[in-house]
PDB file of C-alpha atoms in Angstrom:
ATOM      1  CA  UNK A  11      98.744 137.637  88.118  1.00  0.00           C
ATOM      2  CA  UNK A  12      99.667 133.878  88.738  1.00  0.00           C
ATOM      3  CA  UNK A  13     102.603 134.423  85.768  1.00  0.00           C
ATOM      4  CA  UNK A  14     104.064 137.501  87.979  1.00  0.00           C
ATOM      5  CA  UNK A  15     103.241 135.097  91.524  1.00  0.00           C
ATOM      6  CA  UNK A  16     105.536 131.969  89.555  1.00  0.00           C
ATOM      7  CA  UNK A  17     108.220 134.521  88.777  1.00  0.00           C
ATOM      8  CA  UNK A  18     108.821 135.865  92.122  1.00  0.00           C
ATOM      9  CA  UNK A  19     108.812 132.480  93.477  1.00  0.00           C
ATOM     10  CA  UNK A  20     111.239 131.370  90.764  1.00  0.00           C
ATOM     11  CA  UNK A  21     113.396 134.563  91.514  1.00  0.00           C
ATOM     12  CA  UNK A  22     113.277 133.921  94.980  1.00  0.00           C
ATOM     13  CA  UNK A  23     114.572 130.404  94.729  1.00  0.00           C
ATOM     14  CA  UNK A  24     117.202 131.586  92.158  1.00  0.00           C
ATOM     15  CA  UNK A  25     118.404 134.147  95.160  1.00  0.00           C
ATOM     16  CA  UNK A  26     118.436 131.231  97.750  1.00  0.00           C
ATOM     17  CA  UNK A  27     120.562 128.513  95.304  1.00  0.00           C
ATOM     18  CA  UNK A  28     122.972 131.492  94.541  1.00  0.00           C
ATOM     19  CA  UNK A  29     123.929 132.222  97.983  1.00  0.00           C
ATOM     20  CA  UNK A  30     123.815 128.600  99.253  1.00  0.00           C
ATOM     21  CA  UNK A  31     125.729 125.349  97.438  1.00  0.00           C
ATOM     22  CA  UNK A  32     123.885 122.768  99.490  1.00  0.00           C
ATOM     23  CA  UNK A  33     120.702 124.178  99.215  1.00  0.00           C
ATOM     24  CA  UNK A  34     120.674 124.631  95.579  1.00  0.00           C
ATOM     25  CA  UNK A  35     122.141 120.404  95.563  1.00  0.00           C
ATOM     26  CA  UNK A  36     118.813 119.599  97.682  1.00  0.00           C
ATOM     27  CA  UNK A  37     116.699 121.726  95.441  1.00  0.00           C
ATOM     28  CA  UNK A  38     117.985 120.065  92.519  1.00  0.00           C
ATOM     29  CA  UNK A  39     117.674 116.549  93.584  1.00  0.00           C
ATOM     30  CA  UNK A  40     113.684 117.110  94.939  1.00  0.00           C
ATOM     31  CA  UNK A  41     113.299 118.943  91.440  1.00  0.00           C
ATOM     32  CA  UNK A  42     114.833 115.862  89.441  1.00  0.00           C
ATOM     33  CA  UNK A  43     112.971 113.093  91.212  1.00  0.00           C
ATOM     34  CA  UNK A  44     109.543 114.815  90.643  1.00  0.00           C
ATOM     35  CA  UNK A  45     110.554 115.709  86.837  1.00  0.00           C
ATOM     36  CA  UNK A  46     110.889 119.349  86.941  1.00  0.00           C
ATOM     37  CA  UNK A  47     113.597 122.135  85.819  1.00  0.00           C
ATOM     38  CA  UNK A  48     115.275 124.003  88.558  1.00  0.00           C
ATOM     39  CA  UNK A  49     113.826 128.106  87.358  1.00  0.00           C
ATOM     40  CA  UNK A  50     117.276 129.959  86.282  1.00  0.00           C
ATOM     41  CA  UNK A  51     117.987 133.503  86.503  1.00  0.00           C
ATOM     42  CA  UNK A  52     116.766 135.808  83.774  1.00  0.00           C
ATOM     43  CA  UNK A  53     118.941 137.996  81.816  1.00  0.00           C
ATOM     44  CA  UNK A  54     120.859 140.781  83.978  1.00  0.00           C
ATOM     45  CA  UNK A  55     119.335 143.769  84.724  1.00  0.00           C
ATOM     46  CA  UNK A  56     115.530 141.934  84.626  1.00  0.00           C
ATOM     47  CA  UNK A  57     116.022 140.525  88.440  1.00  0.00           C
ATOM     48  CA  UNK A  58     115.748 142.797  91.592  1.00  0.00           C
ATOM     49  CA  UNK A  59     118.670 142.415  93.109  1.00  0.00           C
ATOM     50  CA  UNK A  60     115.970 142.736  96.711  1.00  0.00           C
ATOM     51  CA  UNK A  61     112.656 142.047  97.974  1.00  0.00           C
ATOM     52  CA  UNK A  62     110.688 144.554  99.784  1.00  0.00           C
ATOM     53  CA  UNK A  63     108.276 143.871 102.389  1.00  0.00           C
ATOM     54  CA  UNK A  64     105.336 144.305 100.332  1.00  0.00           C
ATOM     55  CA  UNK A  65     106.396 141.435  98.086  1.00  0.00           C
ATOM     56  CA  UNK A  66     107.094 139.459 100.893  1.00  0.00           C
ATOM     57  CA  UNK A  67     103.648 139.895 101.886  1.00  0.00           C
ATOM     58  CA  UNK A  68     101.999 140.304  98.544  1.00  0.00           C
ATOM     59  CA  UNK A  69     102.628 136.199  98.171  1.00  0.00           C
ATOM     60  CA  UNK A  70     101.470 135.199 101.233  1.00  0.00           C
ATOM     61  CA  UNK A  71      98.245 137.170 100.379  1.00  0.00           C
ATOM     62  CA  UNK A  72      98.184 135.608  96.788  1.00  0.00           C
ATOM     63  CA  UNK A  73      98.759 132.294  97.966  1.00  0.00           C
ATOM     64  CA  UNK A  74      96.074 132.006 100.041  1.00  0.00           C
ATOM     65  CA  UNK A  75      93.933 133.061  96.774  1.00  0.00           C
ATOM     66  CA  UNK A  76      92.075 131.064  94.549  1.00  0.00           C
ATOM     67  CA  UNK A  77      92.475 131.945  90.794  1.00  0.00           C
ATOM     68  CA  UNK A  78      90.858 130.186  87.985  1.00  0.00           C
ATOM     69  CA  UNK A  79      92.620 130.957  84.118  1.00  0.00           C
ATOM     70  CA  UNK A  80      90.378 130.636  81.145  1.00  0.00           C
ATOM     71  CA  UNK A  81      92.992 130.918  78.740  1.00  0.00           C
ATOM     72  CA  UNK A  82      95.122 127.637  79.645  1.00  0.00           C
ATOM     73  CA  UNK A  83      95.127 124.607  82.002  1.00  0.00           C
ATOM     74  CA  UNK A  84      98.336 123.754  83.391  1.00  0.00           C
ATOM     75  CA  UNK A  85      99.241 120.727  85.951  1.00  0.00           C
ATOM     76  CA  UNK A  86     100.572 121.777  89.014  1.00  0.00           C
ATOM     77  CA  UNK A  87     102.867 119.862  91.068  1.00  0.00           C
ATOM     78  CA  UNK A  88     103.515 120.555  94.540  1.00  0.00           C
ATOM     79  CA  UNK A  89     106.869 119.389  96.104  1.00  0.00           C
ATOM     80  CA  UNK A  90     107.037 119.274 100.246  1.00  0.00           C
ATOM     81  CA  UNK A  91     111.044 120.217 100.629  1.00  0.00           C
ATOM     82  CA  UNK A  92     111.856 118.743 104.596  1.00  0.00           C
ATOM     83  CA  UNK A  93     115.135 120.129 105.567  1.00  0.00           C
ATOM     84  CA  UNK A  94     117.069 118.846 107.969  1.00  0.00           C
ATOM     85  CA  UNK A  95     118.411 120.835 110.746  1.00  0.00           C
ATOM     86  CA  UNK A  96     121.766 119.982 109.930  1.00  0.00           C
ATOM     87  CA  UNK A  97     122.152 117.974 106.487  1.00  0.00           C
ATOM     88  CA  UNK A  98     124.788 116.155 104.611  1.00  0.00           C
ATOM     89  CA  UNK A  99     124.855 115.907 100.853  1.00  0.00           C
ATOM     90  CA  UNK A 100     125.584 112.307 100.988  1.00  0.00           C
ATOM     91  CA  UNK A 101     121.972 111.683 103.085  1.00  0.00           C
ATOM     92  CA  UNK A 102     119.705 113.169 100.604  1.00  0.00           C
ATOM     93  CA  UNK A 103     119.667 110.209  98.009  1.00  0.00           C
ATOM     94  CA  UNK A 104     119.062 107.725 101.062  1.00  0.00           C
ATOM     95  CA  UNK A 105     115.371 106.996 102.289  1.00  0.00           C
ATOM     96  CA  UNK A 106     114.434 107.894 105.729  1.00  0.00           C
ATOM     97  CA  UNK A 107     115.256 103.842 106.678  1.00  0.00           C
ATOM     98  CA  UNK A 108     118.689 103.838 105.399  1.00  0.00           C
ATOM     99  CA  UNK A 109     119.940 106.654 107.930  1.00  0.00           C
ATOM    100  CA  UNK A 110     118.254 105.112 111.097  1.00  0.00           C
ATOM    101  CA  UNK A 111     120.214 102.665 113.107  1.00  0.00           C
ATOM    102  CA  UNK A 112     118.356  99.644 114.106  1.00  0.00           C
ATOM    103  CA  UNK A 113     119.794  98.818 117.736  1.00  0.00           C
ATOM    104  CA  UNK A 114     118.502  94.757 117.973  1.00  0.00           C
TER     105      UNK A 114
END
């Protein structure tokens, strides 16, 4: 169940990186300062090429969840993505107090 949850969400962020160049650069940089592999697509023919509803809904349900595995223990990062409303590549490597402007 949690194997099927991490490859929807993997799918799902393959979809968004395909369809968006900037996204997938922002993706990639929060992924590579935390240590972890962007998910690629599987071979063709194994993705839906759409999500229903019911999927949409089914991880909402199944994140809300708690599920314990017996058979492994695996460390779970968490990554908080902030986008910004309108973002520049060249912003995303800068912290928050580089971009401000101090006015003295």
């Amino acid at each position: 169940e949690v194997k099927h949850f991490h490859k929807i969400i993997d799918e799902m962020l393959v979809d968004v990186m395909e369809e968006n160049a900037e996204i997938r650069i922002i993706l990639q940089t929060y992924f590579q300062q935390n240590g972890l592999e962007l998910p690629t697509a599987g071979p063709k023919g194994s993705r839906q090429s759409s999500r229903s509803p019911s999927q949409t809904s089914l991880l909402s349900t199944r994140s809300s969840r708690s599920t314990t595995s017996t058979t492994s223990q695996t460390s779970i990062k968490v990554l908080e993505l902030n986008f910004p409303a309108s973002s520049s590549v060249t912003d995303i490597s800068r912290p928050p107090s580089a971009t401000s402007s101090s006015n003295n």
